[in-house]
PDB file of C-alpha atoms and ligand atoms in Angstrom:
ATOM      1  CA  MET A 272     -44.990 -23.334 -39.966  1.00 46.00           C
ATOM      2  CA  THR A 273     -43.139 -26.454 -39.749  1.00 50.00           C
ATOM      3  CA  ASP A 274     -44.160 -30.276 -39.313  1.00 53.00           C
ATOM      4  CA  ARG A 275     -43.778 -30.261 -35.788  1.00 64.00           C
ATOM      5  CA  GLY A 276     -43.983 -26.819 -34.654  1.00 89.00           C
ATOM      6  CA  LEU A 277     -42.223 -24.917 -31.641  1.00 97.00           C
ATOM      7  CA  ARG A 278     -44.968 -24.793 -29.342  1.00 97.00           C
ATOM      8  CA  GLU A 279     -45.726 -28.331 -29.438  1.00 96.00           C
ATOM      9  CA  LEU A 280     -42.008 -28.899 -28.778  1.00 97.00           C
ATOM     10  CA  VAL A 281     -41.759 -26.661 -26.010  1.00 97.00           C
ATOM     11  CA  SER A 282     -44.728 -27.920 -24.254  1.00 96.00           C
ATOM     12  CA  SER A 283     -43.358 -31.631 -24.699  1.00 95.00           C
ATOM     13  CA  GLY A 284     -41.521 -31.136 -21.552  1.00 90.00           C
ATOM     14  CA  THR A 285     -38.069 -32.199 -23.229  1.00 96.00           C
ATOM     15  CA  ALA A 286     -35.195 -30.074 -23.983  1.00 98.00           C
ATOM     16  CA  VAL A 287     -35.242 -28.055 -27.112  1.00 98.00           C
ATOM     17  CA  ARG A 288     -31.912 -27.457 -28.394  1.00 98.00           C
ATOM     18  CA  ALA A 289     -31.841 -24.459 -30.882  1.00 98.00           C
ATOM     19  CA  VAL A 290     -28.810 -24.124 -33.151  1.00 98.00           C
ATOM     20  CA  GLY A 291     -27.723 -20.707 -34.189  1.00 98.00           C
ATOM     21  CA  VAL A 292     -27.488 -20.909 -38.147  1.00 98.00           C
ATOM     22  CA  HIS A 293     -26.988 -17.849 -40.632  1.00 98.00           C
ATOM     23  CA  ASP A 294     -27.627 -19.201 -44.008  1.00 98.00           C
ATOM     24  CA  GLY A 295     -29.604 -22.548 -45.704  1.00 98.00           C
ATOM     25  CA  LEU A 296     -26.300 -24.478 -45.446  1.00 98.00           C
ATOM     26  CA  SER A 297     -25.591 -24.277 -41.776  1.00 98.00           C
ATOM     27  CA  ALA A 298     -29.362 -24.791 -41.340  1.00 98.00           C
ATOM     28  CA  ILE A 299     -29.116 -28.074 -43.292  1.00 98.00           C
ATOM     29  CA  LEU A 300     -26.029 -29.100 -41.351  1.00 98.00           C
ATOM     30  CA  ALA A 301     -27.684 -28.310 -37.929  1.00 98.00           C
ATOM     31  CA  GLU A 302     -30.913 -30.220 -39.075  1.00 98.00           C
ATOM     32  CA  LYS A 303     -28.424 -33.407 -39.984  1.00 98.00           C
ATOM     33  CA  ALA A 304     -26.808 -33.010 -36.978  1.00 98.00           C
ATOM     34  CA  GLY A 305     -30.201 -33.952 -35.224  1.00 98.00           C
ATOM     35  CA  PHE A 306     -31.149 -30.672 -33.228  1.00 98.00           C
ATOM     36  CA  GLU A 307     -34.679 -29.671 -32.754  1.00 97.00           C
ATOM     37  CA  ALA A 308     -34.665 -26.352 -33.794  1.00 98.00           C
ATOM     38  CA  LEU A 309     -33.038 -23.209 -35.524  1.00 98.00           C
ATOM     39  CA  TRP A 310     -31.971 -19.875 -34.135  1.00 98.00           C
ATOM     40  CA  ALA A 311     -31.852 -17.175 -36.822  1.00 98.00           C
ATOM     41  CA  GLY A 312     -29.485 -15.013 -34.764  1.00 98.00           C
ATOM     42  CA  GLY A 313     -28.632 -11.517 -35.295  1.00 98.00           C
ATOM     43  CA  LEU A 314     -25.139 -12.033 -34.654  1.00 98.00           C
ATOM     44  CA  GLY A 315     -24.744 -14.972 -37.074  1.00 98.00           C
ATOM     45  CA  ILE A 316     -26.554 -13.058 -39.850  1.00 98.00           C
ATOM     46  CA  SER A 317     -24.890  -9.765 -39.350  1.00 98.00           C
ATOM     47  CA  THR A 318     -21.352 -11.300 -39.149  1.00 98.00           C
ATOM     48  CA  ALA A 319     -22.061 -13.373 -42.436  1.00 98.00           C
ATOM     49  CA  HIS A 320     -23.312  -9.943 -44.093  1.00 98.00           C
ATOM     50  CA  GLY A 321     -19.927  -8.570 -42.901  1.00 98.00           C
ATOM     51  CA  VAL A 322     -21.448  -5.931 -40.576  1.00 98.00           C
ATOM     52  CA  PRO A 323     -21.632  -5.401 -36.977  1.00 96.00           C
ATOM     53  CA  ASP A 324     -24.450  -6.882 -34.706  1.00 96.00           C
ATOM     54  CA  ALA A 325     -25.610  -3.445 -33.916  1.00 94.00           C
ATOM     55  CA  GLY A 326     -29.164  -2.991 -35.768  1.00 93.00           C
ATOM     56  CA  ILE A 327     -27.310  -2.064 -39.256  1.00 96.00           C
ATOM     57  CA  LEU A 328     -28.927  -4.734 -41.438  1.00 97.00           C
ATOM     58  CA  THR A 329     -32.538  -3.878 -42.037  1.00 97.00           C
ATOM     59  CA  MET A 330     -35.776  -5.707 -40.960  1.00 98.00           C
ATOM     60  CA  THR A 331     -36.488  -6.886 -44.243  1.00 98.00           C
ATOM     61  CA  GLU A 332     -32.725  -8.242 -44.628  1.00 98.00           C
ATOM     62  CA  PHE A 333     -33.027 -10.066 -41.386  1.00 98.00           C
ATOM     63  CA  GLN A 334     -36.374 -11.560 -42.208  1.00 98.00           C
ATOM     64  CA  GLN A 335     -35.230 -12.672 -46.011  1.00 98.00           C
ATOM     65  CA  ASP A 336     -32.334 -14.573 -44.063  1.00 98.00           C
ATOM     66  CA  ALA A 337     -34.690 -16.324 -41.635  1.00 98.00           C
ATOM     67  CA  VAL A 338     -36.856 -17.264 -44.545  1.00 98.00           C
ATOM     68  CA  ARG A 339     -33.897 -18.692 -46.359  1.00 98.00           C
ATOM     69  CA  ILE A 340     -33.085 -20.606 -43.330  1.00 98.00           C
ATOM     70  CA  ARG A 341     -36.625 -21.604 -43.029  1.00 98.00           C
ATOM     71  CA  ARG A 342     -36.986 -23.060 -46.603  1.00 98.00           C
ATOM     72  CA  SER A 343     -33.789 -25.057 -46.108  1.00 98.00           C
ATOM     73  CA  THR A 344     -35.105 -27.390 -43.772  1.00 97.00           C
ATOM     74  CA  SER A 345     -38.262 -28.723 -41.944  1.00 97.00           C
ATOM     75  CA  LEU A 346     -37.042 -27.724 -38.436  1.00 98.00           C
ATOM     76  CA  PRO A 347     -38.977 -24.749 -36.364  1.00 98.00           C
ATOM     77  CA  VAL A 348     -37.167 -21.517 -36.587  1.00 98.00           C
ATOM     78  CA  ILE A 349     -36.987 -18.846 -33.934  1.00 98.00           C
ATOM     79  CA  ALA A 350     -36.008 -15.392 -35.201  1.00 98.00           C
ATOM     80  CA  ASP A 351     -33.958 -12.983 -33.292  1.00 98.00           C
ATOM     81  CA  VAL A 352     -35.779  -9.652 -33.936  1.00 98.00           C
ATOM     82  CA  ASP A 353     -33.403  -7.595 -31.813  1.00 97.00           C
ATOM     83  CA  ALA A 354     -35.616  -5.108 -30.127  1.00 96.00           C
ATOM     84  CA  GLY A 355     -38.256  -5.341 -32.782  1.00 97.00           C
ATOM     85  CA  PHE A 356     -36.662  -2.740 -35.265  1.00 97.00           C
ATOM     86  CA  GLY A 357     -38.737   0.124 -34.079  1.00 95.00           C
ATOM     87  CA  ASP A 358     -41.698   1.357 -32.083  1.00 95.00           C
ATOM     88  CA  VAL A 359     -45.015  -0.664 -31.629  1.00 97.00           C
ATOM     89  CA  ASN A 360     -45.901  -0.011 -35.200  1.00 98.00           C
ATOM     90  CA  VAL A 361     -42.900  -1.381 -36.696  1.00 98.00           C
ATOM     91  CA  VAL A 362     -43.272  -4.306 -34.574  1.00 98.00           C
ATOM     92  CA  ARG A 363     -46.639  -5.131 -36.012  1.00 98.00           C
ATOM     93  CA  ARG A 364     -45.284  -5.114 -39.346  1.00 98.00           C
ATOM     94  CA  MET A 365     -42.307  -7.200 -38.024  1.00 98.00           C
ATOM     95  CA  THR A 366     -44.954  -9.794 -36.693  1.00 98.00           C
ATOM     96  CA  SER A 367     -46.558 -10.011 -40.011  1.00 98.00           C
ATOM     97  CA  LEU A 368     -43.731 -10.292 -42.177  1.00 98.00           C
ATOM     98  CA  TYR A 369     -42.244 -13.221 -40.026  1.00 98.00           C
ATOM     99  CA  GLU A 370     -45.415 -15.108 -39.286  1.00 98.00           C
ATOM    100  CA  SER A 371     -46.800 -14.878 -42.915  1.00 98.00           C
ATOM    101  CA  ALA A 372     -43.484 -16.336 -44.149  1.00 98.00           C
ATOM    102  CA  GLY A 373     -43.851 -19.373 -41.744  1.00 97.00           C
ATOM    103  CA  ILE A 374     -41.223 -18.276 -39.049  1.00 98.00           C
ATOM    104  CA  ASP A 375     -42.283 -20.156 -35.793  1.00 98.00           C
ATOM    105  CA  ALA A 376     -41.391 -17.702 -33.273  1.00 98.00           C
ATOM    106  CA  VAL A 377     -39.647 -14.076 -32.964  1.00 98.00           C
ATOM    107  CA  CYS A 378     -37.659 -13.460 -30.017  1.00 98.00           C
ATOM    108  CA  MET A 379     -37.586  -9.739 -29.309  1.00 98.00           C
ATOM    109  CA  GLU A 380     -35.201  -8.209 -26.481  1.00 98.00           C
ATOM    110  CA  ASP A 381     -35.907  -5.533 -24.107  1.00 97.00           C
ATOM    111  CA  LYS A 382     -33.286  -3.064 -25.311  1.00 95.00           C
ATOM    112  CA  GLN A 383     -33.612   0.242 -26.951  1.00 92.00           C
ATOM    113  CA  TYR A 384     -33.567   0.204 -30.848  1.00 85.00           C
ATOM    114  CA  PRO A 385     -30.809   0.141 -32.491  1.00 85.00           C
ATOM    115  CA  LYS A 386     -29.348  -2.116 -29.839  1.00 86.00           C
ATOM    116  CA  ARG A 387     -25.758  -3.520 -29.480  1.00 89.00           C
ATOM    117  CA  ASN A 388     -24.819  -7.276 -29.320  1.00 93.00           C
ATOM    118  CA  SER A 389     -24.983  -8.469 -25.453  1.00 93.00           C
ATOM    119  CA  PHE A 390     -21.400  -9.418 -25.230  1.00 93.00           C
ATOM    120  CA  ARG A 391     -20.253  -5.792 -26.165  1.00 92.00           C
ATOM    121  CA  ASP A 392     -19.597  -3.735 -23.001  1.00 86.00           C
ATOM    122  CA  ALA A 393     -20.889  -0.562 -24.488  1.00 85.00           C
ATOM    123  CA  GLY A 394     -24.740   0.336 -25.427  1.00 83.00           C
ATOM    124  CA  GLN A 395     -26.505  -1.845 -23.090  1.00 88.00           C
ATOM    125  CA  VAL A 396     -29.385   0.367 -22.861  1.00 91.00           C
ATOM    126  CA  LEU A 397     -32.798  -1.212 -21.526  1.00 96.00           C
ATOM    127  CA  GLU A 398     -36.096  -0.284 -22.838  1.00 96.00           C
ATOM    128  CA  GLU A 399     -38.617   1.071 -20.276  1.00 97.00           C
ATOM    129  CA  PRO A 400     -40.588  -1.901 -19.051  1.00 98.00           C
ATOM    130  CA  GLU A 401     -44.021  -0.656 -20.041  1.00 98.00           C
ATOM    131  CA  GLN A 402     -42.964   0.113 -23.098  1.00 97.00           C
ATOM    132  CA  PHE A 403     -41.438  -3.111 -23.993  1.00 98.00           C
ATOM    133  CA  ALA A 404     -44.830  -4.944 -22.661  1.00 98.00           C
ATOM    134  CA  ARG A 405     -46.750  -2.638 -25.356  1.00 98.00           C
ATOM    135  CA  LYS A 406     -44.536  -4.271 -27.853  1.00 98.00           C
ATOM    136  CA  ILE A 407     -45.137  -7.688 -26.747  1.00 98.00           C
ATOM    137  CA  SER A 408     -48.894  -6.890 -26.786  1.00 98.00           C
ATOM    138  CA  ALA A 409     -48.383  -5.463 -30.366  1.00 98.00           C
ATOM    139  CA  VAL A 410     -46.945  -9.099 -31.373  1.00 98.00           C
ATOM    140  CA  LYS A 411     -49.855 -10.951 -29.685  1.00 98.00           C
ATOM    141  CA  GLU A 412     -52.531  -8.687 -31.250  1.00 98.00           C
ATOM    142  CA  THR A 413     -51.074  -8.922 -34.725  1.00 98.00           C
ATOM    143  CA  GLN A 414     -50.429 -12.767 -35.099  1.00 98.00           C
ATOM    144  CA  ARG A 415     -52.995 -14.578 -36.755  1.00 98.00           C
ATOM    145  CA  THR A 416     -52.222 -18.139 -35.856  1.00 97.00           C
ATOM    146  CA  ASP A 417     -52.165 -19.994 -32.482  1.00 96.00           C
ATOM    147  CA  GLY A 418     -48.892 -21.640 -33.082  1.00 96.00           C
ATOM    148  CA  PHE A 419     -46.593 -18.552 -33.599  1.00 98.00           C
ATOM    149  CA  MET A 420     -44.779 -17.693 -30.430  1.00 98.00           C
ATOM    150  CA  MET A 421     -43.619 -14.566 -28.872  1.00 98.00           C
ATOM    151  CA  ILE A 422     -40.351 -14.964 -26.830  1.00 98.00           C
ATOM    152  CA  ALA A 423     -39.533 -12.260 -24.571  1.00 98.00           C
ATOM    153  CA  ARG A 424     -35.836 -11.748 -24.134  1.00 98.00           C
ATOM    154  CA  LEU A 425     -34.949 -10.026 -20.735  1.00 98.00           C
ATOM    155  CA  GLU A 426     -31.494  -7.948 -20.861  1.00 97.00           C
ATOM    156  CA  SER A 427     -31.508  -7.041 -17.124  1.00 96.00           C
ATOM    157  CA  LEU A 428     -28.565  -9.308 -16.095  1.00 96.00           C
ATOM    158  CA  ILE A 429     -26.733  -8.093 -19.321  1.00 95.00           C
ATOM    159  CA  ALA A 430     -27.033  -4.392 -18.458  1.00 94.00           C
ATOM    160  CA  GLY A 431     -26.190  -5.211 -15.052  1.00 94.00           C
ATOM    161  CA  VAL A 432     -29.638  -3.982 -13.276  1.00 95.00           C
ATOM    162  CA  GLY A 433     -29.825  -7.082 -11.274  1.00 95.00           C
ATOM    163  CA  MET A 434     -31.902 -10.008 -10.632  1.00 98.00           C
ATOM    164  CA  ALA A 435     -35.002  -8.402  -8.838  1.00 98.00           C
ATOM    165  CA  ASP A 436     -35.303  -6.238 -12.166  1.00 98.00           C
ATOM    166  CA  ALA A 437     -35.112  -9.456 -14.204  1.00 98.00           C
ATOM    167  CA  VAL A 438     -38.092 -11.320 -12.322  1.00 98.00           C
ATOM    168  CA  GLU A 439     -40.119  -7.996 -12.015  1.00 98.00           C
ATOM    169  CA  ARG A 440     -39.884  -7.660 -15.974  1.00 98.00           C
ATOM    170  CA  ALA A 441     -40.523 -11.403 -16.575  1.00 98.00           C
ATOM    171  CA  LEU A 442     -43.718 -11.177 -14.445  1.00 98.00           C
ATOM    172  CA  LEU A 443     -44.624  -8.099 -16.466  1.00 98.00           C
ATOM    173  CA  TYR A 444     -43.981  -9.594 -20.105  1.00 98.00           C
ATOM    174  CA  ALA A 445     -45.876 -12.557 -19.069  1.00 98.00           C
ATOM    175  CA  ARG A 446     -48.863 -10.416 -18.328  1.00 98.00           C
ATOM    176  CA  ALA A 447     -48.390  -8.742 -21.661  1.00 98.00           C
ATOM    177  CA  GLY A 448     -48.883 -12.041 -23.276  1.00 98.00           C
ATOM    178  CA  ALA A 449     -45.328 -13.348 -23.843  1.00 98.00           C
ATOM    179  CA  ASP A 450     -45.155 -17.274 -24.731  1.00 98.00           C
ATOM    180  CA  ALA A 451     -41.858 -17.787 -23.436  1.00 98.00           C
ATOM    181  CA  ILE A 452     -39.141 -16.046 -21.436  1.00 98.00           C
ATOM    182  CA  LEU A 453     -35.555 -15.922 -22.717  1.00 98.00           C
ATOM    183  CA  ILE A 454     -32.945 -14.795 -19.777  1.00 98.00           C
ATOM    184  CA  HIS A 455     -29.780 -13.807 -20.964  1.00 97.00           C
ATOM    185  CA  SER A 456     -26.395 -13.669 -18.883  1.00 96.00           C
ATOM    186  CA  LYS A 457     -22.848 -13.312 -19.633  1.00 96.00           C
ATOM    187  CA  ARG A 458     -21.560 -14.970 -16.513  1.00 97.00           C
ATOM    188  CA  ASN A 459     -19.099 -17.888 -16.993  1.00 97.00           C
ATOM    189  CA  THR A 460     -21.266 -20.137 -15.003  1.00 97.00           C
ATOM    190  CA  SER A 461     -24.963 -20.826 -15.034  1.00 97.00           C
ATOM    191  CA  GLU A 462     -25.524 -19.620 -11.446  1.00 97.00           C
ATOM    192  CA  GLU A 463     -27.329 -16.559 -12.457  1.00 97.00           C
ATOM    193  CA  ILE A 464     -29.408 -18.411 -14.660  1.00 98.00           C
ATOM    194  CA  ALA A 465     -30.426 -21.157 -11.888  1.00 98.00           C
ATOM    195  CA  GLN A 466     -31.201 -18.126  -9.603  1.00 98.00           C
ATOM    196  CA  PHE A 467     -33.402 -16.655 -12.226  1.00 98.00           C
ATOM    197  CA  ALA A 468     -35.193 -19.946 -12.787  1.00 98.00           C
ATOM    198  CA  GLU A 469     -35.795 -20.408  -9.107  1.00 98.00           C
ATOM    199  CA  ARG A 470     -36.914 -16.963  -8.223  1.00 98.00           C
ATOM    200  CA  SER A 471     -38.947 -16.451 -11.158  1.00 98.00           C
ATOM    201  CA  ARG A 472     -40.862 -19.684 -10.282  1.00 98.00           C
ATOM    202  CA  GLU A 473     -41.203 -18.747  -6.889  1.00 98.00           C
ATOM    203  CA  ALA A 474     -42.629 -15.157  -7.892  1.00 98.00           C
ATOM    204  CA  GLY A 475     -45.449 -17.150  -9.996  1.00 98.00           C
ATOM    205  CA  LEU A 476     -43.862 -17.185 -13.467  1.00 98.00           C
ATOM    206  CA  ALA A 477     -45.108 -20.388 -15.520  1.00 97.00           C
ATOM    207  CA  LEU A 478     -43.762 -19.784 -18.861  1.00 98.00           C
ATOM    208  CA  PRO A 479     -40.962 -22.051 -20.636  1.00 98.00           C
ATOM    209  CA  LEU A 480     -37.419 -20.382 -20.085  1.00 98.00           C
ATOM    210  CA  PHE A 481     -34.898 -20.205 -22.758  1.00 98.00           C
ATOM    211  CA  ALA A 482     -31.073 -19.536 -22.126  1.00 98.00           C
ATOM    212  CA  VAL A 483     -28.111 -18.799 -24.212  1.00 98.00           C
ATOM    213  CA  PRO A 484     -25.357 -20.933 -22.939  1.00 98.00           C
ATOM    214  CA  THR A 485     -22.250 -19.096 -24.647  1.00 97.00           C
ATOM    215  CA  THR A 486     -20.253 -17.770 -21.865  1.00 97.00           C
ATOM    216  CA  TYR A 487     -21.315 -20.796 -19.309  1.00 98.00           C
ATOM    217  CA  HIS A 488     -20.253 -23.249 -22.164  1.00 98.00           C
ATOM    218  CA  THR A 489     -19.566 -25.836 -19.480  1.00 97.00           C
ATOM    219  CA  ALA A 490     -23.215 -26.268 -18.368  1.00 98.00           C
ATOM    220  CA  THR A 491     -24.881 -29.131 -20.312  1.00 98.00           C
ATOM    221  CA  VAL A 492     -28.070 -29.413 -21.683  1.00 98.00           C
ATOM    222  CA  GLN A 493     -29.141 -32.036 -19.254  1.00 98.00           C
ATOM    223  CA  GLN A 494     -27.882 -29.511 -16.351  1.00 98.00           C
ATOM    224  CA  LEU A 495     -29.640 -26.497 -17.787  1.00 98.00           C
ATOM    225  CA  HIS A 496     -33.017 -28.791 -18.165  1.00 98.00           C
ATOM    226  CA  ALA A 497     -32.507 -29.848 -14.603  1.00 98.00           C
ATOM    227  CA  LEU A 498     -32.636 -25.939 -13.407  1.00 97.00           C
ATOM    228  CA  GLY A 499     -36.013 -25.437 -15.463  1.00 97.00           C
ATOM    229  CA  ILE A 500     -34.700 -24.269 -18.787  1.00 98.00           C
ATOM    230  CA  THR A 501     -36.588 -25.632 -21.655  1.00 98.00           C
ATOM    231  CA  GLY A 502     -34.688 -24.152 -24.582  1.00 98.00           C
ATOM    232  CA  MET A 503     -30.998 -23.867 -25.095  1.00 98.00           C
ATOM    233  CA  ILE A 504     -29.899 -21.612 -27.897  1.00 98.00           C
ATOM    234  CA  TYR A 505     -26.352 -22.135 -29.313  1.00 98.00           C
ATOM    235  CA  ALA A 506     -26.233 -19.038 -30.898  1.00 98.00           C
ATOM    236  CA  ASN A 507     -22.872 -18.338 -32.480  1.00 98.00           C
ATOM    237  CA  GLN A 508     -20.788 -21.591 -32.125  1.00 98.00           C
ATOM    238  CA  LEU A 509     -21.393 -22.461 -35.768  1.00 98.00           C
ATOM    239  CA  ILE A 510     -20.189 -19.269 -37.251  1.00 98.00           C
ATOM    240  CA  ARG A 511     -17.289 -19.179 -34.810  1.00 98.00           C
ATOM    241  CA  GLY A 512     -16.383 -22.566 -35.916  1.00 98.00           C
ATOM    242  CA  SER A 513     -16.814 -21.875 -39.522  1.00 98.00           C
ATOM    243  CA  VAL A 514     -14.578 -18.879 -39.268  1.00 98.00           C
ATOM    244  CA  THR A 515     -11.781 -20.970 -37.882  1.00 98.00           C
ATOM    245  CA  ALA A 516     -12.225 -23.718 -40.563  1.00 98.00           C
ATOM    246  CA  MET A 517     -12.133 -21.012 -43.320  1.00 98.00           C
ATOM    247  CA  GLU A 518      -9.128 -19.355 -41.877  1.00 98.00           C
ATOM    248  CA  LYS A 519      -7.249 -22.649 -41.708  1.00 98.00           C
ATOM    249  CA  VAL A 520      -7.850 -23.385 -45.325  1.00 98.00           C
ATOM    250  CA  LEU A 521      -6.958 -19.670 -46.457  1.00 98.00           C
ATOM    251  CA  ARG A 522      -3.725 -19.998 -44.368  1.00 98.00           C
ATOM    252  CA  SER A 523      -2.408 -22.978 -45.869  1.00 98.00           C
ATOM    253  CA  LEU A 524      -2.950 -21.782 -49.299  1.00 98.00           C
ATOM    254  CA  ALA A 525      -1.405 -18.748 -48.909  1.00 98.00           C
ATOM    255  CA  ASP A 526       1.749 -20.315 -47.170  1.00 98.00           C
ATOM    256  CA  THR A 527       2.146 -23.260 -49.468  1.00 98.00           C
ATOM    257  CA  GLY A 528       0.749 -21.878 -52.751  1.00 98.00           C
ATOM    258  CA  ARG A 529      -1.619 -25.194 -53.547  1.00 98.00           C
ATOM    259  CA  THR A 530      -4.545 -26.655 -51.538  1.00 97.00           C
ATOM    260  CA  SER A 531      -2.951 -30.272 -51.298  1.00 97.00           C
ATOM    261  CA  ALA A 532      -2.650 -29.737 -47.187  1.00 96.00           C
ATOM    262  CA  SER A 533      -6.301 -28.917 -46.862  1.00 97.00           C
ATOM    263  CA  GLU A 534      -7.539 -31.750 -49.216  1.00 96.00           C
ATOM    264  CA  GLN A 535      -7.874 -34.132 -46.553  1.00 94.00           C
ATOM    265  CA  GLU A 536      -9.610 -32.073 -44.129  1.00 95.00           C
ATOM    266  CA  ILE A 537     -12.282 -30.391 -46.022  1.00 98.00           C
ATOM    267  CA  ALA A 538     -15.495 -31.613 -47.627  1.00 98.00           C
ATOM    268  CA  SER A 539     -15.585 -33.075 -50.650  1.00 98.00           C
ATOM    269  CA  VAL A 540     -17.385 -31.438 -53.750  1.00 98.00           C
ATOM    270  CA  LYS A 541     -19.564 -34.658 -53.721  1.00 98.00           C
ATOM    271  CA  GLU A 542     -20.479 -33.802 -49.913  1.00 98.00           C
ATOM    272  CA  LEU A 543     -21.474 -30.363 -51.060  1.00 98.00           C
ATOM    273  CA  PHE A 544     -23.730 -31.737 -53.734  1.00 98.00           C
ATOM    274  CA  ASP A 545     -25.127 -34.423 -51.463  1.00 98.00           C
ATOM    275  CA  LEU A 546     -26.014 -31.434 -48.969  1.00 98.00           C
ATOM    276  CA  VAL A 547     -28.039 -29.842 -51.149  1.00 97.00           C
ATOM    277  CA  ASP A 548     -29.675 -32.995 -52.843  1.00 97.00           C
ATOM    278  CA  THR A 549     -28.270 -32.562 -56.061  1.00 97.00           C
ATOM    279  CA  ASP A 550     -28.807 -36.037 -57.255  1.00 96.00           C
ATOM    280  CA  SER A 551     -32.612 -34.978 -57.311  1.00 96.00           C
ATOM    281  CA  LEU A 552     -32.131 -32.840 -60.236  1.00 96.00           C
ATOM    282  CA  ASP A 553     -34.062 -33.939 -63.430  1.00 94.00           C
ATOM    283  CA  ASP A 554     -31.577 -33.341 -66.051  1.00 91.00           C
ATOM    284  CA  SER A 555     -33.781 -34.660 -69.111  1.00 90.00           C
ATOM    285  CA  ALA A 556     -34.475 -30.736 -69.856  1.00 83.00           C
ATOM    286  CA  VAL A 557     -31.015 -29.885 -70.017  1.00 81.00           C
ATOM    287  CA  ARG A 558     -30.521 -29.113 -73.668  1.00 76.00           C
ATOM    288  CA  GLN A 559     -28.161 -31.022 -75.957  1.00 73.00           C
ATOM    289  CA  PRO A 560     -25.609 -28.951 -77.905  1.00 73.00           C
ATOM    290  CA  VAL A 561     -27.096 -27.871 -81.496  1.00 72.00           C
ATOM    291  CA  ALA A 562     -25.005 -29.281 -84.144  1.00 73.00           C
ATOM    292  CA  VAL A 563     -23.583 -26.460 -86.248  1.00 71.00           C
ATOM    293  CA  ALA A 564     -24.692 -28.101 -89.586  1.00 73.00           C
ATOM    294  CA  SER A 565     -28.280 -28.222 -88.590  1.00 67.00           C
ATOM    295  CA  LEU A 566     -28.411 -24.550 -88.410  1.00 65.00           C
ATOM    296  CA  SER A 567     -28.263 -23.867 -91.961  1.00 59.00           C
TER     297      SER A 567
HETATM  298  C1  SPV B 701     -27.686 -13.368 -31.648  1.00 82.06           C
HETATM  299  O1  SPV B 701     -27.166 -14.586 -31.709  1.00 82.06           O
HETATM  300  O2  SPV B 701     -27.740 -12.574 -32.031  1.00 82.06           O
HETATM  301  C2  SPV B 701     -27.960 -13.076 -30.090  1.00 82.06           C
HETATM  302  C3  SPV B 701     -27.616 -13.951 -29.000  1.00 82.06           C
HETATM  303  O3  SPV B 701     -28.854 -12.345 -29.889  1.00 82.06           O
HETATM  304  S1  SPV B 701     -26.110 -13.248 -28.302  1.00 82.06           S
HETATM  305  O4  SPV B 701     -25.320 -12.784 -29.254  1.00 82.06           O
HETATM  306  O5  SPV B 701     -25.646 -14.372 -27.252  1.00 82.06           O
HETATM  307  O6  SPV B 701     -26.656 -12.109 -27.516  1.00 82.06           O
HETATM  308 MG1   MG B 702     -28.925 -11.074 -31.391  1.00 82.06          MG
END
């Protein structure tokens, strides 16, 4: 658990910006840039491993990457655990693995396992609501610390089954013990998110809401917060930005046969050293070369 836990942040009333990161370095950069929390996202981690975001990596691989992210900074980490990696029995073990490693929250989505990334048209199959509610209860029954959070992610709008289904599921998931609700949308405006916030509130939902402003990227943190969204997850912008940066350097090297053109645009080796606090190394134990004469 981190210095300032996620639960405390979420209940503080301010907007919580969680940046999607996929390794230690991206986590360090997000912390240095002043963000409040980290999202150990399935898309970023899968892509960084070179595989599709479709339940290809194992639970242990995802957990290890979330822990690597956790250890690199002091920010709270929300781990994307897809559909929980299996049935309620797997969900129980998943909860122990993540919580005991100091992860602050798991975010589990109500799609059938193995799920597909929400921005892929094919394969958006929802879990039966009662079945998913049992998975939520499994997390809550298994967790050992009060600070650990279970964020239930609604995919009704992604799967195209409508707002009423989303609101009904949100109420059911809240009764099952969810600590927060993530409402996912792939529309290019935040209108659907605004509607969900309003209708679920009217229906009596009192849990904090999270959203993922990927397609409705023109909505600002302030605008989403004003709609009633507490947590904004910037899930994939860092890895997308890094792809663009890497491609640029590679193209320049391939075209010119040297790296001069990139040199002014890329981080220096010193910057890399500084990002991981290389100056804090104690070099006193580094062995001096042994003189050949002293060996005889
Ligand atoms: C992820 O980052 O893996 C997510 C968010 O689940 S999204 O890709 O927007 O569905
Ligand atoms: Mg995901």
